[in-house]
Amino acid sequence: MGLKATRRILCTILALVISVCTLLTIGSVAFKFTVGSQPVVTKQLINGDAISEAERQLEEKFEALEIKSGIPKRVFLMVNDNTSVEDAMDTAMQNVFGEENADMYSNNRVEYFYNLCTEYLDGNGIPYTEENVRLVADEAAHIYSDCVGIHGELYVVGHITEVSSVCLKLAYSAIAMIVLSLMLMCVLFKTRENAYLYTLAGVSGGSLAALFGALACLIARVGMDISVQPAVYTNGANGIVRLCYVAIMASGVMIFAATTVVMFVIYAKKNQETLRKDVRFAKIISKL
Amino acid sequence: MNRGQFLRTAILLPVCFTVILSVAFYFGFSKNEGFISPVKNGARLSYFDDLEHKADNDDVINAVDDLTLLKANDNIGEITIGKSTSTLRYNAEFSYQQDSMSIMPQSVVPGDIGCVYVYAFDSNITPDDRGKGALIDGVFGKHNYAFVDEMEMNSVDEVMMYSPDCGKSLVLYCQNRQGAGYVSTYTAFIYKEVE
């Protein structure tokens, strides 16, 4: 095997490494900013459907509490005047990430409902005993927690932290590998253009693989058949994965377009230079 | 660089890599589905009542002979206490309890030897109906119960621990309401089945 052939094989291997690293970089960055991103996960899970369902659940459950306790549901629903259901659910999600009280049940919440009830009872001159109203307030706080709070928090937080950290490390390592491969390629070729071309071919292959791989996953709904309780969160949970695939595809298209343009520019420049050299050489020959 | 060399490097090479890596990407993701979503499959984020099927739950379900075949909130017929009739549901969720009574999962099938536990809101059992007979009419047939006793209990666990002497019995229990609000004690109405 000649030197040229060996160099070509080495370059092909390095271009493949660059392709793999490009794919890993695109995937990792897209993962970090979708599945591993707190605002994205919050926005997807706490969507309009989830908010309106939570409002409906609160209405129905407080209506039942009205019949059980004799205190009108509008008294309990005054909690929404202070903090809307949407804001409360957002706070719950923030608390999930802050590893704080995400279920939204607390002694302060019980006290808050107790004050709402006693204000109503005092205002209407209805006699009550503190202990009885406290039991009602406690049940109201539990209902609020059931409807507005987020309960399965541990997996979400642990997973997002893991995804963020793994993706970041993977992206840095992949970029380092791309740079290293480029440097090796520059050593292999006397003219930089060839090294750049092989590198760009690798990047372009990786970005196209990201585009088609994500498209295949999107069509086959890979990871998008998650069922979450209550069902109203299922769309949001699957939406995060969908968003991740779309981000990978969009990044793939952009990087592919950019590398293709650069490759053609390099090719055109190289040809122009060769033409100029040929013309100069022809002039020298003709002078002789 | 000639055209052939350029086409080989800039087009053929990326196309080959794309084919190989796309397949690897797809299978890699398929094998690690758990890593892709931030929410675990089957995870419970909130505790909502099943209001989506509330309209379906208005109809009495088809006959079954085992309580384990029932789903929460299933309408299994009617229960009449004295002169008042209410819907009887299996393991009713809180929002369903406002106009229904709930037959608890710890119960036996009405008509079998053992105890049928039914939970109701205090306000759904009128003072006039207390101490009167009961009738369960639904997917498990018609069962008449005669009133035996009324007892004060401190908790739901105490109610569930209580087993009347009579072979086929019904325990209807509610959390005691007192003015505005309710107390932590329960009243259990004990019935025995009569022919």
Tab-separated table of C-alpha atoms in Angstrom:
chain	number	residue	atom	x	y	z
A	1	MET	CA	0.000	0.000	0.000
A	2	GLY	CA	1.360	3.384	-1.032
A	3	LEU	CA	1.634	6.501	1.094
A	4	LYS	CA	-1.292	8.132	-0.673
A	5	ALA	CA	-3.611	5.208	-0.004
A	6	THR	CA	-2.537	5.041	3.661
A	7	ARG	CA	-3.180	8.757	4.022
A	8	ARG	CA	-6.606	8.396	2.424
A	9	ILE	CA	-7.558	5.573	4.812
A	10	LEU	CA	-6.308	7.540	7.804
A	11	CYS	CA	-8.260	10.590	6.685
A	12	THR	CA	-11.423	8.542	6.173
A	13	ILE	CA	-11.088	7.126	9.697
A	14	LEU	CA	-10.504	10.609	11.129
A	15	ALA	CA	-13.494	11.957	9.169
A	16	LEU	CA	-15.621	9.156	10.623
A	17	VAL	CA	-14.432	10.095	14.115
A	18	ILE	CA	-15.375	13.708	13.364
A	19	SER	CA	-18.808	12.550	12.142
A	20	VAL	CA	-19.453	10.578	15.315
A	21	CYS	CA	-18.275	13.502	17.442
A	22	THR	CA	-20.463	15.946	15.494
A	23	LEU	CA	-23.459	13.692	16.037
A	24	LEU	CA	-22.649	13.440	19.735
A	25	THR	CA	-22.194	17.198	20.034
A	26	ILE	CA	-25.489	17.977	18.289
A	27	GLY	CA	-27.349	15.348	20.336
A	28	SER	CA	-25.795	16.430	23.626
A	29	VAL	CA	-26.419	20.133	23.115
A	30	ALA	CA	-30.014	19.511	21.981
A	31	PHE	CA	-30.569	17.230	24.980
A	32	LYS	CA	-29.078	19.736	27.393
A	33	PHE	CA	-31.347	22.519	26.145
A	34	THR	CA	-34.549	20.435	25.979
A	35	VAL	CA	-34.735	17.332	28.186
A	36	GLY	CA	-32.095	18.738	30.537
A	37	SER	CA	-33.512	22.243	30.699
A	38	GLN	CA	-35.635	23.375	33.601
A	39	PRO	CA	-37.588	26.128	31.752
A	40	VAL	CA	-38.378	23.835	28.807
A	41	VAL	CA	-39.556	20.971	31.009
A	42	THR	CA	-41.653	23.396	33.091
A	43	LYS	CA	-43.223	25.003	30.026
A	44	GLN	CA	-44.028	21.669	28.411
A	45	LEU	CA	-45.471	19.987	31.505
A	46	ILE	CA	-47.366	22.981	32.863
A	47	ASN	CA	-49.240	23.696	29.652
A	48	GLY	CA	-52.726	25.117	29.085
A	49	ASP	CA	-54.440	21.726	29.318
A	50	ALA	CA	-52.796	20.871	32.625
A	51	ILE	CA	-53.680	24.273	34.072
A	52	SER	CA	-57.350	24.153	33.044
A	53	GLU	CA	-57.667	20.558	34.281
A	54	ALA	CA	-56.151	21.544	37.635
A	55	GLU	CA	-58.650	24.431	37.878
A	56	ARG	CA	-61.515	22.050	37.093
A	57	GLN	CA	-60.300	19.528	39.659
A	58	LEU	CA	-60.075	22.238	42.313
A	59	GLU	CA	-63.647	23.362	41.544
A	60	GLU	CA	-65.046	19.825	41.738
A	61	LYS	CA	-63.159	18.815	44.857
A	62	PHE	CA	-63.963	22.038	46.692
A	63	GLU	CA	-67.604	21.517	45.718
A	64	ALA	CA	-67.456	18.119	47.425
A	65	LEU	CA	-65.734	19.731	50.413
A	66	GLU	CA	-68.559	22.267	50.555
A	67	ILE	CA	-71.072	19.433	50.935
A	68	LYS	CA	-68.890	17.641	53.455
A	69	SER	CA	-68.108	20.700	55.602
A	70	GLY	CA	-70.930	23.176	54.994
A	71	ILE	CA	-68.477	25.928	54.067
A	72	PRO	CA	-69.088	27.281	50.518
A	73	LYS	CA	-66.555	26.359	47.828
A	74	ARG	CA	-66.066	30.023	46.881
A	75	VAL	CA	-64.311	30.450	50.244
A	76	PHE	CA	-61.737	27.785	49.340
A	77	LEU	CA	-61.462	29.044	45.760
A	78	MET	CA	-60.361	32.433	47.065
A	79	VAL	CA	-56.907	30.858	47.166
A	80	ASN	CA	-56.832	31.463	43.377
A	81	ASP	CA	-57.340	35.206	43.871
A	82	ASN	CA	-54.099	35.365	45.778
A	83	THR	CA	-52.082	33.089	43.460
A	84	SER	CA	-53.472	31.846	40.160
A	85	VAL	CA	-53.395	28.110	39.471
A	86	GLU	CA	-50.864	28.711	36.684
A	87	ASP	CA	-48.500	30.627	38.976
A	88	ALA	CA	-48.925	28.028	41.715
A	89	MET	CA	-48.114	25.181	39.307
A	90	ASP	CA	-45.075	27.089	38.027
A	91	THR	CA	-43.940	27.575	41.615
A	92	ALA	CA	-44.439	23.860	42.238
A	93	MET	CA	-42.229	23.027	39.245
A	94	GLN	CA	-39.586	25.535	40.395
A	95	ASN	CA	-39.700	23.875	43.789
A	96	VAL	CA	-39.166	20.516	42.095
A	97	PHE	CA	-35.874	21.807	40.698
A	98	GLY	CA	-34.985	23.653	43.884
A	99	GLU	CA	-35.725	20.409	45.768
A	100	GLU	CA	-38.123	22.331	47.968
A	101	ASN	CA	-41.746	21.775	48.881
A	102	ALA	CA	-43.086	20.801	45.440
A	103	ASP	CA	-46.297	19.168	46.666
A	104	MET	CA	-47.446	22.634	47.866
A	105	TYR	CA	-48.730	21.256	51.161
A	106	SER	CA	-47.489	23.068	54.232
A	107	ASN	CA	-48.659	24.259	57.625
A	108	ASN	CA	-48.757	27.773	56.191
A	109	ARG	CA	-51.180	26.576	53.516
A	110	VAL	CA	-53.407	24.982	56.187
A	111	GLU	CA	-53.258	28.208	58.155
A	112	TYR	CA	-54.147	30.159	55.024
A	113	PHE	CA	-57.264	28.043	54.390
A	114	TYR	CA	-58.116	28.230	58.091
A	115	ASN	CA	-58.025	32.031	57.917
A	116	LEU	CA	-60.201	32.047	54.775
A	117	CYS	CA	-62.781	29.833	56.501
A	118	THR	CA	-62.838	31.749	59.793
A	119	GLU	CA	-63.057	35.097	57.946
A	120	TYR	CA	-66.165	33.789	56.181
A	121	LEU	CA	-67.668	32.273	59.339
A	122	ASP	CA	-66.973	35.375	61.461
A	123	GLY	CA	-68.314	37.647	58.728
A	124	ASN	CA	-71.579	35.709	58.576
A	125	GLY	CA	-71.887	35.206	62.308
A	126	ILE	CA	-71.745	31.420	62.035
A	127	PRO	CA	-70.516	29.736	65.234
A	128	TYR	CA	-67.633	27.278	64.922
A	129	THR	CA	-64.999	25.482	66.913
A	130	GLU	CA	-61.383	25.992	65.949
A	131	GLU	CA	-60.615	22.258	65.839
A	132	ASN	CA	-63.453	21.501	63.376
A	133	VAL	CA	-62.482	24.280	60.994
A	134	ARG	CA	-58.819	23.232	61.209
A	135	LEU	CA	-59.788	19.751	59.968
A	136	VAL	CA	-61.571	21.340	57.001
A	137	ALA	CA	-58.590	23.627	56.315
A	138	ASP	CA	-56.275	20.632	56.421
A	139	GLU	CA	-58.414	18.756	53.896
A	140	ALA	CA	-58.577	21.868	51.674
A	141	ALA	CA	-54.774	22.114	51.785
A	142	HIS	CA	-54.510	18.433	50.834
A	143	ILE	CA	-56.912	18.983	47.916
A	144	TYR	CA	-54.846	21.975	46.787
A	145	SER	CA	-51.696	19.897	47.009
A	146	ASP	CA	-53.264	17.020	45.046
A	147	CYS	CA	-54.388	19.325	42.230
A	148	VAL	CA	-51.666	21.961	41.995
A	149	GLY	CA	-48.596	20.341	43.533
A	150	ILE	CA	-46.120	18.093	41.730
A	151	HIS	CA	-45.585	14.795	43.464
A	152	GLY	CA	-43.250	12.594	41.423
A	153	GLU	CA	-40.420	15.080	41.702
A	154	LEU	CA	-37.420	12.918	42.578
A	155	TYR	CA	-37.103	11.207	39.214
A	156	VAL	CA	-37.516	14.452	37.255
A	157	VAL	CA	-34.853	16.319	39.212
A	158	GLY	CA	-32.383	13.438	39.309
A	159	HIS	CA	-32.849	12.729	35.635
A	160	ILE	CA	-32.528	16.324	34.483
A	161	THR	CA	-29.403	16.850	36.578
A	162	GLU	CA	-27.938	13.627	35.174
A	163	VAL	CA	-28.842	14.502	31.570
A	164	SER	CA	-27.391	18.015	31.926
A	165	SER	CA	-24.121	16.835	33.379
A	166	VAL	CA	-23.644	13.847	31.045
A	167	CYS	CA	-24.500	15.922	27.956
A	168	LEU	CA	-22.154	18.733	28.891
A	169	LYS	CA	-19.222	16.346	29.408
A	170	LEU	CA	-20.041	14.506	26.188
A	171	ALA	CA	-20.266	17.727	24.163
A	172	TYR	CA	-16.908	19.039	25.489
A	173	SER	CA	-15.185	15.714	24.817
A	174	ALA	CA	-16.646	15.481	21.317
A	175	ILE	CA	-15.559	19.030	20.427
A	176	ALA	CA	-12.059	18.279	21.737
A	177	MET	CA	-11.931	15.157	19.573
A	178	ILE	CA	-13.014	17.144	16.495
A	179	VAL	CA	-10.243	19.699	17.069
A	180	LEU	CA	-7.677	16.936	17.623
A	181	SER	CA	-8.732	15.148	14.437
A	182	LEU	CA	-8.506	18.398	12.477
A	183	MET	CA	-4.974	18.964	13.784
A	184	LEU	CA	-3.959	15.427	12.819
A	185	MET	CA	-5.387	15.977	9.376
A	186	CYS	CA	-3.415	19.195	8.981
A	187	VAL	CA	-0.294	17.179	9.783
A	188	LEU	CA	-1.184	14.586	7.143
A	189	PHE	CA	-1.669	17.096	4.303
A	190	LYS	CA	0.743	19.673	2.960
A	191	THR	CA	-2.132	21.823	1.714
A	192	ARG	CA	-4.644	22.831	4.369
A	193	GLU	CA	-7.622	22.734	1.958
A	194	ASN	CA	-7.646	18.940	1.815
A	195	ALA	CA	-7.544	18.685	5.599
A	196	TYR	CA	-10.403	21.178	5.866
A	197	LEU	CA	-12.381	19.295	3.224
A	198	TYR	CA	-12.103	15.967	5.046
A	199	THR	CA	-13.025	17.649	8.343
A	200	LEU	CA	-16.021	19.351	6.776
A	201	ALA	CA	-17.067	16.065	5.162
A	202	GLY	CA	-17.039	14.491	8.621
A	203	VAL	CA	-19.035	17.342	10.139
A	204	SER	CA	-21.493	17.245	7.252
A	205	GLY	CA	-21.947	13.445	7.609
A	206	GLY	CA	-22.535	13.790	11.358
A	207	SER	CA	-25.066	16.581	10.930
A	208	LEU	CA	-26.969	14.673	8.226
A	209	ALA	CA	-26.975	11.588	10.460
A	210	ALA	CA	-28.423	13.723	13.263
A	211	LEU	CA	-31.123	14.982	10.891
A	212	PHE	CA	-32.154	11.575	9.554
A	213	GLY	CA	-31.680	9.716	12.843
A	214	ALA	CA	-33.891	12.185	14.697
A	215	LEU	CA	-36.434	12.104	11.870
A	216	ALA	CA	-36.583	8.296	12.065
A	217	CYS	CA	-37.013	8.458	15.868
A	218	LEU	CA	-39.739	11.085	15.476
A	219	ILE	CA	-41.628	8.978	12.927
A	220	ALA	CA	-41.221	5.793	14.982
A	221	ARG	CA	-42.159	7.752	18.162
A	222	VAL	CA	-39.108	6.449	20.004
A	223	GLY	CA	-39.407	7.468	23.674
A	224	MET	CA	-42.698	9.233	22.967
A	225	ASP	CA	-45.103	6.616	24.292
A	226	ILE	CA	-44.671	7.607	27.898
A	227	SER	CA	-47.803	7.487	29.967
A	228	VAL	CA	-47.938	9.854	32.935
A	229	GLN	CA	-50.591	10.060	35.635
A	230	PRO	CA	-52.779	12.088	35.326
A	231	ALA	CA	-53.081	11.691	31.554
A	232	VAL	CA	-53.178	15.457	31.003
A	233	TYR	CA	-49.389	15.566	31.600
A	234	THR	CA	-48.694	12.846	29.026
A	235	ASN	CA	-48.716	15.220	26.028
A	236	GLY	CA	-46.340	17.573	27.784
A	237	ALA	CA	-43.933	14.778	28.720
A	238	ASN	CA	-43.927	13.442	25.163
A	239	GLY	CA	-43.698	17.016	23.849
A	240	ILE	CA	-40.309	17.408	25.561
A	241	VAL	CA	-38.938	14.415	23.634
A	242	ARG	CA	-40.529	15.707	20.402
A	243	LEU	CA	-38.903	19.087	20.971
A	244	CYS	CA	-35.556	17.383	21.504
A	245	TYR	CA	-35.813	15.591	18.134
A	246	VAL	CA	-36.863	18.814	16.395
A	247	ALA	CA	-33.893	20.634	17.954
A	248	ILE	CA	-31.528	17.881	16.760
A	249	MET	CA	-33.034	18.041	13.261
A	250	ALA	CA	-32.847	21.837	13.091
A	251	SER	CA	-29.221	21.833	14.267
A	252	GLY	CA	-28.423	19.089	11.747
A	253	VAL	CA	-29.912	21.084	8.854
A	254	MET	CA	-28.133	24.296	9.828
A	255	ILE	CA	-24.731	22.677	10.302
A	256	PHE	CA	-25.099	20.669	7.096
A	257	ALA	CA	-26.017	23.787	5.109
A	258	ALA	CA	-23.087	25.728	6.565
A	259	THR	CA	-20.534	22.964	5.931
A	260	THR	CA	-21.782	22.414	2.379
A	261	VAL	CA	-21.393	26.119	1.561
A	262	VAL	CA	-17.909	26.217	3.085
A	263	MET	CA	-16.897	23.059	1.194
A	264	PHE	CA	-17.947	24.561	-2.142
A	265	VAL	CA	-16.189	27.825	-1.341
A	266	ILE	CA	-12.965	25.941	-0.575
A	267	TYR	CA	-13.330	23.956	-3.787
A	268	ALA	CA	-13.984	27.081	-5.848
A	269	LYS	CA	-11.068	28.937	-4.259
A	270	LYS	CA	-8.744	26.002	-4.801
A	271	ASN	CA	-9.755	25.763	-8.469
A	272	GLN	CA	-9.320	29.516	-8.927
A	273	GLU	CA	-5.841	29.299	-7.478
A	274	THR	CA	-4.946	26.355	-9.728
A	275	LEU	CA	-6.262	28.300	-12.739
A	276	ARG	CA	-4.218	31.361	-11.757
A	277	LYS	CA	-1.113	29.206	-11.387
A	278	ASP	CA	-1.760	27.611	-14.773
A	279	VAL	CA	-2.155	31.025	-16.446
A	280	ARG	CA	1.050	32.288	-14.843
A	281	PHE	CA	2.872	29.132	-15.892
A	282	ALA	CA	1.516	29.486	-19.461
A	283	LYS	CA	2.751	33.124	-19.577
A	284	ILE	CA	6.227	32.070	-18.450
A	285	ILE	CA	6.287	29.322	-21.032
A	286	SER	CA	5.166	31.703	-23.792
A	287	LYS	CA	7.876	34.257	-22.823
A	288	LEU	CA	10.488	31.550	-23.076
B	1	MET	CA	-8.103	19.056	-6.558
B	2	ASN	CA	-10.094	17.610	-9.403
B	3	ARG	CA	-13.889	17.307	-9.567
B	4	GLY	CA	-13.889	13.535	-8.929
B	5	GLN	CA	-11.765	13.901	-5.822
B	6	PHE	CA	-14.029	16.664	-4.552
B	7	LEU	CA	-17.209	14.662	-5.164
B	8	ARG	CA	-15.706	11.638	-3.433
B	9	THR	CA	-14.702	13.618	-0.346
B	10	ALA	CA	-17.523	16.126	-0.106
B	11	ILE	CA	-20.498	14.006	-1.154
B	12	LEU	CA	-19.822	10.260	-1.165
B	13	LEU	CA	-18.021	10.188	2.187
B	14	PRO	CA	-20.732	12.150	4.129
B	15	VAL	CA	-23.474	10.046	2.514
B	16	CYS	CA	-21.792	6.813	3.683
B	17	PHE	CA	-21.298	8.227	7.197
B	18	THR	CA	-24.907	9.426	7.259
B	19	VAL	CA	-26.273	5.968	6.472
B	20	ILE	CA	-24.124	4.241	9.115
B	21	LEU	CA	-24.623	6.843	11.839
B	22	SER	CA	-28.365	7.371	11.240
B	23	VAL	CA	-28.968	3.669	11.856
B	24	ALA	CA	-26.704	3.782	14.933
B	25	PHE	CA	-28.534	6.893	16.199
B	26	TYR	CA	-31.938	5.275	15.767
B	27	PHE	CA	-30.993	2.037	17.523
B	28	GLY	CA	-29.055	3.897	20.217
B	29	PHE	CA	-32.129	5.946	21.083
B	30	SER	CA	-34.455	2.949	20.843
B	31	LYS	CA	-32.310	1.045	23.364
B	32	ASN	CA	-32.187	3.987	25.805
B	33	GLU	CA	-35.767	5.212	25.764
B	34	GLY	CA	-35.698	5.730	29.533
B	35	PHE	CA	-32.937	8.329	29.198
B	36	ILE	CA	-34.796	10.405	26.622
B	37	SER	CA	-37.746	11.572	28.717
B	38	PRO	CA	-37.430	13.530	31.959
B	39	VAL	CA	-40.556	11.840	33.307
B	40	LYS	CA	-40.588	8.143	34.091
B	41	ASN	CA	-43.163	6.029	32.292
B	42	GLY	CA	-46.165	5.553	34.573
B	43	ALA	CA	-45.051	8.324	36.974
B	44	ARG	CA	-47.762	10.110	38.959
B	45	LEU	CA	-47.329	13.867	39.097
B	46	SER	CA	-50.652	14.945	40.642
B	47	TYR	CA	-53.679	13.334	42.200
B	48	PHE	CA	-56.621	14.199	39.972
B	49	ASP	CA	-60.031	12.580	40.158
B	50	ASP	CA	-61.209	10.847	37.013
B	51	LEU	CA	-63.512	13.613	35.790
B	52	GLU	CA	-62.833	12.766	32.157
B	53	HIS	CA	-65.083	9.717	32.406
B	54	LYS	CA	-67.647	11.265	34.720
B	55	ALA	CA	-70.400	11.057	32.106
B	56	ASP	CA	-69.594	7.386	31.398
B	57	ASN	CA	-69.659	6.705	35.118
B	58	ASP	CA	-73.265	7.917	35.299
B	59	ASP	CA	-74.478	4.651	33.786
B	60	VAL	CA	-74.659	1.501	35.860
B	61	ILE	CA	-71.957	-0.914	34.693
B	62	ASN	CA	-72.619	-4.427	33.396
B	63	ALA	CA	-73.089	-7.183	35.954
B	64	VAL	CA	-69.939	-8.542	37.627
B	65	ASP	CA	-69.558	-11.067	40.424
B	66	ASP	CA	-66.306	-9.828	41.943
B	67	LEU	CA	-65.315	-6.460	43.393
B	68	THR	CA	-61.787	-6.794	42.027
B	69	LEU	CA	-63.215	-6.477	38.515
B	70	LEU	CA	-64.444	-2.964	39.275
B	71	LYS	CA	-62.663	0.334	38.671
B	72	ALA	CA	-62.774	3.329	40.995
B	73	ASN	CA	-65.992	5.381	40.572
B	74	ASP	CA	-67.869	2.607	38.733
B	75	ASN	CA	-71.602	3.064	39.199
B	76	ILE	CA	-72.818	-0.238	40.649
B	77	GLY	CA	-76.397	0.684	41.425
B	78	GLU	CA	-78.300	2.479	44.144
B	79	ILE	CA	-78.423	2.457	47.896
B	80	THR	CA	-81.544	3.514	49.763
B	81	ILE	CA	-81.305	4.527	53.415
B	82	GLY	CA	-84.772	5.089	54.871
B	83	LYS	CA	-86.456	7.130	52.146
B	84	SER	CA	-83.374	8.651	50.515
B	85	THR	CA	-81.739	7.024	47.527
B	86	SER	CA	-78.185	7.689	46.371
B	87	THR	CA	-75.919	6.350	43.667
B	88	LEU	CA	-73.610	3.615	44.902
B	89	ARG	CA	-70.103	3.663	43.439
B	90	TYR	CA	-67.105	1.433	43.919
B	91	ASN	CA	-64.235	3.165	45.759
B	92	ALA	CA	-65.501	6.643	44.771
B	93	GLU	CA	-63.007	9.485	44.533
B	94	PHE	CA	-63.579	12.637	46.566
B	95	SER	CA	-65.401	14.682	43.930
B	96	TYR	CA	-67.751	11.747	43.238
B	97	GLN	CA	-68.653	11.459	46.916
B	98	GLN	CA	-70.674	14.684	46.916
B	99	ASP	CA	-73.699	12.893	45.447
B	100	SER	CA	-72.788	9.216	45.837
B	101	MET	CA	-71.991	6.701	48.506
B	102	SER	CA	-68.894	4.592	48.135
B	103	ILE	CA	-68.555	0.852	48.606
B	104	MET	CA	-65.013	0.333	49.886
B	105	PRO	CA	-62.516	-2.192	48.448
B	106	GLN	CA	-62.319	-3.949	51.867
B	107	SER	CA	-65.946	-5.050	51.442
B	108	VAL	CA	-67.325	-8.404	50.417
B	109	VAL	CA	-69.777	-8.632	47.530
B	110	PRO	CA	-73.257	-7.704	48.814
B	111	GLY	CA	-75.061	-10.973	49.559
B	112	ASP	CA	-71.859	-12.851	50.510
B	113	ILE	CA	-71.000	-13.712	54.081
B	114	GLY	CA	-68.997	-10.880	55.595
B	115	CYS	CA	-69.265	-7.138	55.809
B	116	VAL	CA	-70.037	-4.541	53.159
B	117	TYR	CA	-68.447	-1.190	54.086
B	118	VAL	CA	-70.076	1.902	52.610
B	119	TYR	CA	-68.739	5.437	53.136
B	120	ALA	CA	-70.954	8.513	52.847
B	121	PHE	CA	-70.781	12.195	53.688
B	122	ASP	CA	-72.615	12.945	56.906
B	123	SER	CA	-74.807	15.461	55.055
B	124	ASN	CA	-75.971	12.713	52.666
B	125	ILE	CA	-77.619	10.751	55.508
B	126	THR	CA	-80.556	12.799	56.732
B	127	PRO	CA	-81.494	12.646	60.433
B	128	ASP	CA	-84.890	11.135	59.486
B	129	ASP	CA	-83.230	8.228	57.685
B	130	ARG	CA	-80.935	7.301	60.546
B	131	GLY	CA	-82.047	4.119	62.243
B	132	LYS	CA	-84.104	3.020	59.229
B	133	GLY	CA	-83.475	0.005	56.979
B	134	ALA	CA	-81.248	-0.012	53.905
B	135	LEU	CA	-81.525	-1.467	50.429
B	136	ILE	CA	-78.731	-2.092	47.927
B	137	ASP	CA	-80.032	-2.571	44.405
B	138	GLY	CA	-77.578	-2.916	41.547
B	139	VAL	CA	-75.221	-5.195	39.705
B	140	PHE	CA	-75.040	-7.558	42.678
B	141	GLY	CA	-78.834	-7.942	42.889
B	142	LYS	CA	-81.219	-6.634	45.510
B	143	HIS	CA	-80.255	-6.857	49.178
B	144	ASN	CA	-82.337	-5.666	52.115
B	145	TYR	CA	-80.743	-4.745	55.400
B	146	ALA	CA	-82.338	-4.131	58.778
B	147	PHE	CA	-80.861	-1.527	61.136
B	148	VAL	CA	-79.082	-3.050	64.133
B	149	ASP	CA	-76.995	-0.440	65.896
B	150	GLU	CA	-75.231	2.916	65.710
B	151	MET	CA	-71.661	3.255	67.009
B	152	GLU	CA	-69.084	6.002	67.493
B	153	MET	CA	-65.627	5.229	66.091
B	154	ASN	CA	-62.376	7.195	66.328
B	155	SER	CA	-60.964	6.449	62.905
B	156	VAL	CA	-61.609	4.735	59.574
B	157	ASP	CA	-59.235	1.948	60.650
B	158	GLU	CA	-61.441	1.286	63.656
B	159	VAL	CA	-64.475	1.080	61.364
B	160	MET	CA	-62.700	-1.385	59.091
B	161	MET	CA	-61.583	-3.500	62.045
B	162	TYR	CA	-65.145	-3.785	63.248
B	163	SER	CA	-66.955	-6.887	62.091
B	164	PRO	CA	-70.586	-7.337	63.145
B	165	ASP	CA	-71.758	-10.672	64.601
B	166	CYS	CA	-74.369	-11.222	61.890
B	167	GLY	CA	-73.225	-13.250	58.837
B	168	LYS	CA	-74.162	-10.843	56.056
B	169	SER	CA	-73.815	-7.285	57.275
B	170	LEU	CA	-73.543	-3.710	56.103
B	171	VAL	CA	-71.557	-0.969	57.857
B	172	LEU	CA	-72.451	2.512	56.649
B	173	TYR	CA	-70.093	5.087	58.102
B	174	CYS	CA	-69.506	8.829	57.867
B	175	GLN	CA	-67.237	11.443	59.387
B	176	ASN	CA	-69.265	13.413	61.913
B	177	ARG	CA	-70.185	16.907	60.908
B	178	GLN	CA	-70.633	19.510	63.604
B	179	GLY	CA	-71.830	23.007	62.685
B	180	ALA	CA	-69.302	24.500	60.284
B	181	GLY	CA	-66.705	21.841	59.613
B	182	TYR	CA	-66.416	18.323	60.939
B	183	VAL	CA	-64.818	16.402	63.757
B	184	SER	CA	-62.321	13.577	63.574
B	185	THR	CA	-64.717	10.893	64.817
B	186	TYR	CA	-66.958	8.657	62.717
B	187	THR	CA	-70.438	7.238	63.147
B	188	ALA	CA	-71.002	3.698	61.936
B	189	PHE	CA	-74.519	2.423	61.258
B	190	ILE	CA	-74.635	-1.358	61.518
B	191	TYR	CA	-77.127	-3.363	59.469
B	192	LYS	CA	-77.765	-7.069	58.935
B	193	GLU	CA	-79.124	-8.579	55.730
B	194	VAL	CA	-82.714	-9.808	55.818
B	195	GLU	CA	-84.557	-11.957	53.271
